[in-house]
Amino acid sequence: MTGTIAKSRESFEPPGQPSRPLGKIALQRGIIYGPVPSRRLGLSLGINLLPTDHKLCSFNCLYCQYGWTKSVTLAPGERLKKLPSVDAVEGALETALTVLGHDHMTIDSMTICGNGEPTLYPALVEVIGAAKKLRDRYQPQARVAILSNSSTIGNPAVRAALDLLDLKIMKFDAGSEAMFRQLNHPAAPVYMGEIVAGLKQLKDCYLQSCFVHGRVTNADPDSVGMWIEKVRETHPLAVHIYSRDREPADKRIERVSLTTLQWIANEVRWRAGVQAEVF
Ligand code: SF4
């Protein structure tokens, strides 16, 4: 591919079983990145609404491939000034889609993700509207998607914005409040019970769930059993199951085997009656 869109070997989610561990992911340096191949999203153009000099997130997951969140927050306050305007996002996206058109390149998705939690961006609904308009004009076959950590799903305005998307992939790793705090280290006002309640109200979403061993494990039968009970309650379209692939924020966190991931997927299908796929 030519033009202003840089190719990247980074994917949106931990893929498969590598022969050796990969390093951390560098922060995205602009608003648009990729397109990058993703097993879940196909060839996907990334949209980063967040700062380019630090991760802005409401969680501090032990397995995060961007490293530690320096200041975990649900209310970015002054840091909102560092975020790009809707016009800047729309302009960067149109430029990228124009380059793709010149290169006769077809993409499968345009994915809002980037350097942290994208639903912290205050004008998400406007960005989604602009992305869908540009998608219709330049790449009508592409789905407009989001990868979110679910921390803001209790907010009806966020749910309304997410429901405008073609594809919503929502993080859900823990079936108990204690495991949620140990593994995801949320900003203080975020509770697993509220996330479950919010996910139950979100239409047609997918869950993405990361399983790890080590200092904290959510892959033992008790933890998996509690998690499946919550998956059954939220009843997503499907669950994407994976382990960490790159170097985690906490070096004592290890990936789980493919056999364990497949066992978890079978448990989801059998006990929750929900589709599950291992990535
Ligand atoms: S939600 Fe995502 S970006 Fe935020 S700390 Fe967890 S893995 Fe990292």
mmCIF file of C-alpha atoms and ligand atoms in Angstrom:
data_model
loop_
_atom_site.group_PDB
_atom_site.id
_atom_site.type_symbol
_atom_site.label_atom_id
_atom_site.label_comp_id
_atom_site.label_asym_id
_atom_site.label_seq_id
_atom_site.Cartn_x
_atom_site.Cartn_y
_atom_site.Cartn_z
ATOM 1 C CA MET A 1 0.000 0.000 0.000
ATOM 2 C CA THR A 2 1.205 3.519 -0.775
ATOM 3 C CA GLY A 3 0.201 6.992 0.363
ATOM 4 C CA THR A 4 -0.064 8.445 3.834
ATOM 5 C CA ILE A 5 -1.451 5.387 5.627
ATOM 6 C CA ALA A 6 1.346 3.424 7.223
ATOM 7 C CA LYS A 7 1.124 -0.350 7.277
ATOM 8 C CA SER A 8 1.501 -1.841 10.731
ATOM 9 C CA ARG A 9 2.121 -5.390 11.946
ATOM 10 C CA GLU A 10 0.165 -4.619 15.093
ATOM 11 C CA SER A 11 -3.244 -6.217 15.325
ATOM 12 C CA PHE A 12 -6.266 -5.170 17.346
ATOM 13 C CA GLU A 13 -6.305 -8.207 19.576
ATOM 14 C CA PRO A 14 -3.891 -10.854 20.754
ATOM 15 C CA PRO A 15 -3.746 -13.355 17.896
ATOM 16 C CA GLY A 16 -3.144 -17.080 18.234
ATOM 17 C CA GLN A 17 -0.239 -18.987 19.620
ATOM 18 C CA PRO A 18 3.066 -17.295 18.817
ATOM 19 C CA SER A 19 6.302 -19.254 18.818
ATOM 20 C CA ARG A 20 7.876 -16.584 21.024
ATOM 21 C CA PRO A 21 6.458 -13.633 22.972
ATOM 22 C CA LEU A 22 6.115 -10.304 21.177
ATOM 23 C CA GLY A 23 7.025 -6.987 22.797
ATOM 24 C CA LYS A 24 4.627 -4.298 23.942
ATOM 25 C CA ILE A 25 2.605 -2.391 21.362
ATOM 26 C CA ALA A 26 3.744 1.182 20.776
ATOM 27 C CA LEU A 27 1.094 3.867 21.162
ATOM 28 C CA GLN A 28 -0.602 4.873 17.918
ATOM 29 C CA ARG A 29 0.987 8.090 16.696
ATOM 30 C CA GLY A 30 -2.004 9.589 14.918
ATOM 31 C CA ILE A 31 -5.768 9.494 14.488
ATOM 32 C CA ILE A 32 -5.803 6.880 11.704
ATOM 33 C CA TYR A 33 -3.641 3.765 11.620
ATOM 34 C CA GLY A 34 -3.404 0.648 9.494
ATOM 35 C CA PRO A 35 -5.185 -0.896 7.749
ATOM 36 C CA VAL A 36 -4.087 -3.956 9.693
ATOM 37 C CA PRO A 37 -5.211 -7.572 9.272
ATOM 38 C CA SER A 38 -7.332 -8.860 12.135
ATOM 39 C CA ARG A 39 -8.797 -12.340 12.429
ATOM 40 C CA ARG A 40 -11.980 -10.926 13.908
ATOM 41 C CA LEU A 41 -12.313 -7.746 11.858
ATOM 42 C CA GLY A 42 -10.699 -8.632 8.552
ATOM 43 C CA LEU A 43 -8.610 -5.836 7.028
ATOM 44 C CA SER A 44 -9.363 -3.004 9.384
ATOM 45 C CA LEU A 45 -8.607 0.706 9.406
ATOM 46 C CA GLY A 46 -8.028 1.892 12.982
ATOM 47 C CA ILE A 47 -9.428 5.126 14.398
ATOM 48 C CA ASN A 48 -7.673 6.481 17.500
ATOM 49 C CA LEU A 49 -9.661 9.206 19.286
ATOM 50 C CA LEU A 50 -7.251 9.296 22.230
ATOM 51 C CA PRO A 51 -3.970 11.085 23.052
ATOM 52 C CA THR A 52 -0.863 9.999 21.174
ATOM 53 C CA ASP A 53 1.602 10.571 24.053
ATOM 54 C CA HIS A 54 -0.039 8.383 26.731
ATOM 55 C CA LYS A 55 -2.699 5.726 27.210
ATOM 56 C CA LEU A 56 -6.014 7.134 28.398
ATOM 57 C CA CYS A 57 -8.003 4.347 30.018
ATOM 58 C CA SER A 58 -10.485 3.612 32.790
ATOM 59 C CA PHE A 59 -8.771 0.248 33.439
ATOM 60 C CA ASN A 60 -5.242 -0.878 34.244
ATOM 61 C CA CYS A 61 -5.368 -4.507 33.079
ATOM 62 C CA LEU A 62 -2.457 -6.654 34.252
ATOM 63 C CA TYR A 63 -2.136 -8.090 30.744
ATOM 64 C CA CYS A 64 -2.341 -4.771 28.850
ATOM 65 C CA GLN A 65 -0.061 -4.813 25.839
ATOM 66 C CA TYR A 66 0.362 -1.015 25.970
ATOM 67 C CA GLY A 67 1.928 -1.239 29.459
ATOM 68 C CA TRP A 68 0.556 0.358 32.630
ATOM 69 C CA THR A 69 -2.089 3.106 32.629
ATOM 70 C CA LYS A 70 -0.349 5.967 34.425
ATOM 71 C CA SER A 71 -3.567 7.571 35.638
ATOM 72 C CA VAL A 72 -6.658 5.371 35.532
ATOM 73 C CA THR A 73 -9.721 7.545 35.048
ATOM 74 C CA LEU A 74 -13.344 7.668 33.976
ATOM 75 C CA ALA A 75 -13.259 11.482 33.902
ATOM 76 C CA PRO A 76 -10.285 12.701 31.826
ATOM 77 C CA GLY A 77 -10.957 16.383 32.709
ATOM 78 C CA GLU A 78 -8.154 18.581 31.386
ATOM 79 C CA ARG A 79 -6.830 15.759 29.249
ATOM 80 C CA LEU A 80 -9.891 16.093 27.006
ATOM 81 C CA LYS A 81 -8.134 19.136 25.545
ATOM 82 C CA LYS A 82 -5.541 16.792 24.026
ATOM 83 C CA LEU A 83 -8.131 14.827 22.096
ATOM 84 C CA PRO A 84 -8.731 15.542 18.394
ATOM 85 C CA SER A 85 -11.870 17.437 17.394
ATOM 86 C CA VAL A 86 -14.634 15.688 15.444
ATOM 87 C CA ASP A 87 -13.618 17.770 12.395
ATOM 88 C CA ALA A 88 -10.015 16.591 12.758
ATOM 89 C CA VAL A 89 -11.140 12.945 12.976
ATOM 90 C CA GLU A 90 -13.449 13.334 9.987
ATOM 91 C CA GLY A 91 -10.718 15.020 7.946
ATOM 92 C CA ALA A 92 -8.082 12.397 8.780
ATOM 93 C CA LEU A 93 -10.504 9.579 8.023
ATOM 94 C CA GLU A 94 -11.530 11.060 4.677
ATOM 95 C CA THR A 95 -7.870 11.494 3.699
ATOM 96 C CA ALA A 96 -7.143 7.871 4.599
ATOM 97 C CA LEU A 97 -10.181 6.576 2.712
ATOM 98 C CA THR A 98 -9.221 8.645 -0.324
ATOM 99 C CA VAL A 99 -5.748 7.075 -0.300
ATOM 100 C CA LEU A 100 -7.285 3.610 -0.022
ATOM 101 C CA GLY A 101 -9.500 4.444 -3.003
ATOM 102 C CA HIS A 102 -6.511 5.570 -5.070
ATOM 103 C CA ASP A 103 -4.781 2.294 -4.186
ATOM 104 C CA HIS A 104 -7.930 0.297 -5.121
ATOM 105 C CA MET A 105 -7.833 -1.236 -1.658
ATOM 106 C CA THR A 106 -11.001 -2.624 -0.068
ATOM 107 C CA ILE A 107 -11.240 -2.889 3.706
ATOM 108 C CA ASP A 108 -13.552 -4.981 5.876
ATOM 109 C CA SER A 109 -13.954 -2.625 8.812
ATOM 110 C CA MET A 110 -13.234 0.781 10.281
ATOM 111 C CA THR A 111 -12.540 0.223 13.966
ATOM 112 C CA ILE A 112 -12.651 2.783 16.769
ATOM 113 C CA CYS A 113 -9.999 1.608 19.218
ATOM 114 C CA GLY A 114 -6.542 3.152 19.766
ATOM 115 C CA ASN A 115 -4.612 4.284 22.816
ATOM 116 C CA GLY A 116 -6.968 3.275 25.633
ATOM 117 C CA GLU A 117 -10.746 3.310 26.090
ATOM 118 C CA PRO A 118 -12.501 4.998 23.136
ATOM 119 C CA THR A 119 -15.818 5.641 24.896
ATOM 120 C CA LEU A 120 -14.058 8.223 27.088
ATOM 121 C CA TYR A 121 -14.101 10.441 23.974
ATOM 122 C CA PRO A 122 -16.911 12.929 24.687
ATOM 123 C CA ALA A 123 -18.261 13.329 21.122
ATOM 124 C CA LEU A 124 -18.388 9.627 20.273
ATOM 125 C CA VAL A 125 -21.847 9.805 18.695
ATOM 126 C CA GLU A 126 -20.727 12.556 16.281
ATOM 127 C CA VAL A 127 -17.610 10.589 15.297
ATOM 128 C CA ILE A 128 -19.686 7.464 14.656
ATOM 129 C CA GLY A 129 -22.056 9.491 12.468
ATOM 130 C CA ALA A 130 -19.146 10.928 10.473
ATOM 131 C CA ALA A 131 -17.485 7.510 10.115
ATOM 132 C CA LYS A 132 -20.684 5.906 8.834
ATOM 133 C CA LYS A 133 -21.245 8.731 6.335
ATOM 134 C CA LEU A 134 -17.681 8.359 4.991
ATOM 135 C CA ARG A 135 -17.978 4.573 4.989
ATOM 136 C CA ASP A 136 -21.108 4.811 2.827
ATOM 137 C CA ARG A 137 -19.264 7.079 0.381
ATOM 138 C CA TYR A 138 -15.875 5.340 0.140
ATOM 139 C CA GLN A 139 -16.059 1.758 1.459
ATOM 140 C CA PRO A 140 -19.748 0.754 1.652
ATOM 141 C CA GLN A 141 -18.947 -2.895 2.375
ATOM 142 C CA ALA A 142 -16.979 -2.039 5.551
ATOM 143 C CA ARG A 143 -18.436 -2.376 9.030
ATOM 144 C CA VAL A 144 -17.943 0.438 11.520
ATOM 145 C CA ALA A 145 -16.814 -1.248 14.743
ATOM 146 C CA ILE A 146 -15.584 -0.482 18.242
ATOM 147 C CA LEU A 147 -13.427 -2.309 20.778
ATOM 148 C CA SER A 148 -14.434 -1.083 24.247
ATOM 149 C CA ASN A 149 -13.592 -2.165 27.785
ATOM 150 C CA SER A 150 -17.297 -1.810 28.802
ATOM 151 C CA SER A 151 -16.494 0.558 31.687
ATOM 152 C CA THR A 152 -18.963 3.234 30.510
ATOM 153 C CA ILE A 153 -21.749 0.880 29.463
ATOM 154 C CA GLY A 154 -23.893 1.920 32.438
ATOM 155 C CA ASN A 155 -24.296 5.334 30.784
ATOM 156 C CA PRO A 156 -27.437 5.390 28.549
ATOM 157 C CA ALA A 157 -25.855 7.984 26.225
ATOM 158 C CA VAL A 158 -22.884 5.689 25.597
ATOM 159 C CA ARG A 159 -25.201 2.736 24.949
ATOM 160 C CA ALA A 160 -27.194 4.848 22.483
ATOM 161 C CA ALA A 161 -23.973 5.796 20.662
ATOM 162 C CA LEU A 162 -22.758 2.178 20.581
ATOM 163 C CA ASP A 163 -26.069 1.000 19.186
ATOM 164 C CA LEU A 164 -25.359 3.082 16.049
ATOM 165 C CA LEU A 165 -22.380 0.841 15.243
ATOM 166 C CA ASP A 166 -22.344 -2.245 13.036
ATOM 167 C CA LEU A 167 -20.130 -4.194 15.424
ATOM 168 C CA LYS A 168 -19.614 -3.790 19.174
ATOM 169 C CA ILE A 169 -16.921 -5.896 20.833
ATOM 170 C CA MET A 170 -17.005 -5.410 24.597
ATOM 171 C CA LYS A 171 -14.425 -6.547 27.152
ATOM 172 C CA PHE A 172 -15.629 -8.901 29.892
ATOM 173 C CA ASP A 173 -12.947 -10.977 31.647
ATOM 174 C CA ALA A 174 -14.167 -11.535 35.215
ATOM 175 C CA GLY A 175 -17.221 -13.133 36.807
ATOM 176 C CA SER A 176 -16.791 -11.627 40.271
ATOM 177 C CA GLU A 177 -16.180 -8.164 41.646
ATOM 178 C CA ALA A 178 -12.980 -9.395 43.311
ATOM 179 C CA MET A 179 -11.536 -10.866 40.109
ATOM 180 C CA PHE A 180 -12.557 -7.746 38.165
ATOM 181 C CA ARG A 181 -10.561 -5.567 40.604
ATOM 182 C CA GLN A 182 -7.526 -7.876 40.611
ATOM 183 C CA LEU A 183 -7.318 -8.311 36.849
ATOM 184 C CA ASN A 184 -8.636 -5.081 35.303
ATOM 185 C CA HIS A 185 -7.897 -2.566 38.107
ATOM 186 C CA PRO A 186 -10.811 -0.285 37.168
ATOM 187 C CA ALA A 187 -11.166 3.384 38.056
ATOM 188 C CA ALA A 188 -12.861 3.459 41.467
ATOM 189 C CA PRO A 189 -16.515 4.074 40.441
ATOM 190 C CA VAL A 190 -16.643 1.158 37.965
ATOM 191 C CA TYR A 191 -18.249 -2.048 39.232
ATOM 192 C CA MET A 192 -18.642 -5.398 37.501
ATOM 193 C CA GLY A 193 -22.330 -5.572 38.469
ATOM 194 C CA GLU A 194 -23.023 -2.311 36.625
ATOM 195 C CA ILE A 195 -21.150 -3.583 33.579
ATOM 196 C CA VAL A 196 -23.264 -6.746 33.526
ATOM 197 C CA ALA A 197 -26.444 -4.661 33.851
ATOM 198 C CA GLY A 198 -25.307 -2.369 31.017
ATOM 199 C CA LEU A 199 -24.294 -5.237 28.736
ATOM 200 C CA LYS A 200 -27.727 -6.798 29.238
ATOM 201 C CA GLN A 201 -29.256 -3.626 27.783
ATOM 202 C CA LEU A 202 -26.864 -3.352 24.837
ATOM 203 C CA LYS A 203 -28.288 -4.846 21.648
ATOM 204 C CA ASP A 204 -26.367 -7.441 19.621
ATOM 205 C CA CYS A 205 -22.897 -7.143 21.112
ATOM 206 C CA TYR A 206 -19.931 -9.521 21.179
ATOM 207 C CA LEU A 207 -17.884 -10.094 24.309
ATOM 208 C CA GLN A 208 -14.097 -10.328 24.239
ATOM 209 C CA SER A 209 -12.567 -12.135 27.175
ATOM 210 C CA CYS A 210 -8.874 -12.507 27.973
ATOM 211 C CA PHE A 211 -7.748 -15.431 30.150
ATOM 212 C CA VAL A 212 -4.413 -15.495 31.945
ATOM 213 C CA HIS A 213 -2.431 -17.410 34.582
ATOM 214 C CA GLY A 214 0.249 -16.267 36.994
ATOM 215 C CA ARG A 215 -0.018 -13.682 39.754
ATOM 216 C CA VAL A 216 -3.748 -13.588 38.994
ATOM 217 C CA THR A 217 -5.642 -16.331 37.183
ATOM 218 C CA ASN A 218 -9.153 -16.182 35.773
ATOM 219 C CA ALA A 219 -8.775 -19.493 33.931
ATOM 220 C CA ASP A 220 -9.322 -21.907 36.855
ATOM 221 C CA PRO A 221 -12.647 -23.815 36.951
ATOM 222 C CA ASP A 222 -14.178 -21.681 39.752
ATOM 223 C CA SER A 223 -13.369 -18.362 38.053
ATOM 224 C CA VAL A 224 -14.531 -19.644 34.678
ATOM 225 C CA GLY A 225 -17.757 -20.956 36.251
ATOM 226 C CA MET A 226 -18.612 -17.541 37.768
ATOM 227 C CA TRP A 227 -17.730 -15.784 34.527
ATOM 228 C CA ILE A 228 -19.927 -18.131 32.454
ATOM 229 C CA GLU A 229 -22.874 -17.400 34.726
ATOM 230 C CA LYS A 230 -22.542 -13.685 33.902
ATOM 231 C CA VAL A 231 -22.049 -14.434 30.189
ATOM 232 C CA ARG A 232 -25.306 -16.377 30.288
ATOM 233 C CA GLU A 233 -27.054 -13.368 31.870
ATOM 234 C CA THR A 234 -25.777 -10.875 29.277
ATOM 235 C CA HIS A 235 -26.420 -13.265 26.378
ATOM 236 C CA PRO A 236 -24.127 -11.745 23.718
ATOM 237 C CA LEU A 237 -24.127 -12.789 20.054
ATOM 238 C CA ALA A 238 -20.846 -14.616 20.729
ATOM 239 C CA VAL A 239 -17.761 -14.572 22.956
ATOM 240 C CA HIS A 240 -14.237 -14.092 21.616
ATOM 241 C CA ILE A 241 -11.817 -15.971 23.860
ATOM 242 C CA TYR A 242 -8.075 -15.348 23.858
ATOM 243 C CA SER A 243 -5.016 -15.060 26.041
ATOM 244 C CA ARG A 244 -2.325 -12.444 26.210
ATOM 245 C CA ASP A 245 0.067 -12.562 23.301
ATOM 246 C CA ARG A 246 2.413 -9.635 23.742
ATOM 247 C CA GLU A 247 4.478 -8.607 26.731
ATOM 248 C CA PRO A 248 2.017 -7.749 29.543
ATOM 249 C CA ALA A 249 2.113 -4.724 31.837
ATOM 250 C CA ASP A 250 2.713 -7.121 34.762
ATOM 251 C CA LYS A 251 5.540 -9.532 33.869
ATOM 252 C CA ARG A 252 4.114 -12.139 36.269
ATOM 253 C CA ILE A 253 1.077 -12.635 34.023
ATOM 254 C CA GLU A 254 1.317 -15.645 31.724
ATOM 255 C CA ARG A 255 -0.681 -16.783 28.756
ATOM 256 C CA VAL A 256 -2.905 -19.862 29.051
ATOM 257 C CA SER A 257 -2.689 -22.806 26.673
ATOM 258 C CA LEU A 258 -4.794 -23.254 23.576
ATOM 259 C CA THR A 259 -6.251 -26.387 25.183
ATOM 260 C CA THR A 260 -7.505 -24.333 28.140
ATOM 261 C CA LEU A 261 -8.986 -21.688 25.853
ATOM 262 C CA GLN A 262 -10.790 -24.399 23.892
ATOM 263 C CA TRP A 263 -12.097 -25.924 27.121
ATOM 264 C CA ILE A 264 -13.438 -22.494 28.169
ATOM 265 C CA ALA A 265 -15.103 -22.032 24.765
ATOM 266 C CA ASN A 266 -16.773 -25.443 25.062
ATOM 267 C CA GLU A 267 -18.014 -24.569 28.561
ATOM 268 C CA VAL A 268 -19.544 -21.322 27.217
ATOM 269 C CA ARG A 269 -21.343 -23.181 24.431
ATOM 270 C CA TRP A 270 -22.548 -25.951 26.709
ATOM 271 C CA ARG A 271 -23.405 -24.065 29.903
ATOM 272 C CA ALA A 272 -24.405 -20.605 28.628
ATOM 273 C CA GLY A 273 -25.816 -21.582 25.238
ATOM 274 C CA VAL A 274 -23.712 -18.863 23.598
ATOM 275 C CA GLN A 275 -21.415 -19.116 20.572
ATOM 276 C CA ALA A 276 -17.731 -18.960 21.478
ATOM 277 C CA GLU A 277 -14.619 -18.756 19.357
ATOM 278 C CA VAL A 278 -10.959 -18.977 20.333
ATOM 279 C CA PHE A 279 -8.565 -16.408 18.827
HETATM 280 S S1 SF4 B 1 -8.899 -1.811 28.831
HETATM 281 FE FE1 SF4 B 1 -7.520 -2.263 27.124
HETATM 282 S S2 SF4 B 1 -6.210 -0.420 26.936
HETATM 283 FE FE2 SF4 B 1 -7.223 -0.306 28.937
HETATM 284 S S3 SF4 B 1 -5.740 -1.218 30.366
HETATM 285 FE FE3 SF4 B 1 -7.144 -2.874 29.720
HETATM 286 S S4 SF4 B 1 -6.174 -3.861 27.955
HETATM 287 FE FE4 SF4 B 1 -5.139 -1.852 28.283
#
